[in-house]
Amino acid sequence: MVKVQLFVTCLVDSFFPEVGEAVVDVLERHGCTVEFPFDQTCCGQPAFNVGYHDQAREMAQHTIEVLDATEGTIVVPSGSCADMMINHTPELFDGNDELRGAAERVSARVKEFSSFLVDELGITDAGAVCAGRTATYHPSCHGFRNLGIRVQPETLLDHVSGLERVDLPDAETCCGFGGLFSVELPEVSASIMSTKLTNVEATGANLLVGVDVSCLMHLAGGLRRRGSTIEVKHIAEVLNGEPAS
């Protein structure tokens, strides 16, 4: 058994617990023992992104102290939060060797969920069934640009029985969410999202899949306002479909 720690992220914990449950189900089905550090909170990314580094540092310190006391890979169902913990948290502690060292130890153990399945466990076929669905994949900015996550989720989707994956035009363009960007500049955010949704609808897919619930929440809201019937799911929910017999 492979022991892993689940860092579930704020949005999954608060709004999409079914995604966290799907992550646990998939990991356990593939031989992992999933532990959940109950003292975990925010990784500090929202504060970091808008320049509040003192507040981000305070949250990040709590996170690394909680996770540094654990063992095994830290699986994160979000490319955005994983990017924060891998690429940005250590730099918050420049000048503090003890905390910088702890941040680097934690950073080295963090893996985004789909990349953990493919790159660490060597899984390409998760044994899922999603009959009669046509899906398109949106690669979120932080996961794709900063962690190189795209082939992993697309490979996993290509092996889901009964599911046809179709390419999303201009897939690498932002969805317009951008964390607090969507709050501070809602008109710009909505305009970017509109282009993304038009491209999603052009694929003919009836399912939109991603690895970040932040982007998916944003896009699902836009689709509802359009009256679209396209369903939106985190990849863990798709992979947690009925196992092939």
mmCIF file of C-alpha atoms in Angstrom, residues 33 155 170:
data_model
loop_
_atom_site.group_PDB
_atom_site.id
_atom_site.type_symbol
_atom_site.label_atom_id
_atom_site.label_comp_id
_atom_site.label_asym_id
_atom_site.label_seq_id
_atom_site.Cartn_x
_atom_site.Cartn_y
_atom_site.Cartn_z
ATOM 1 C CA THR A 33 -3.884 4.405 1.943
ATOM 2 C CA THR A 155 -4.483 10.259 -21.140
ATOM 3 C CA ASP A 170 -7.869 27.393 -27.929
#
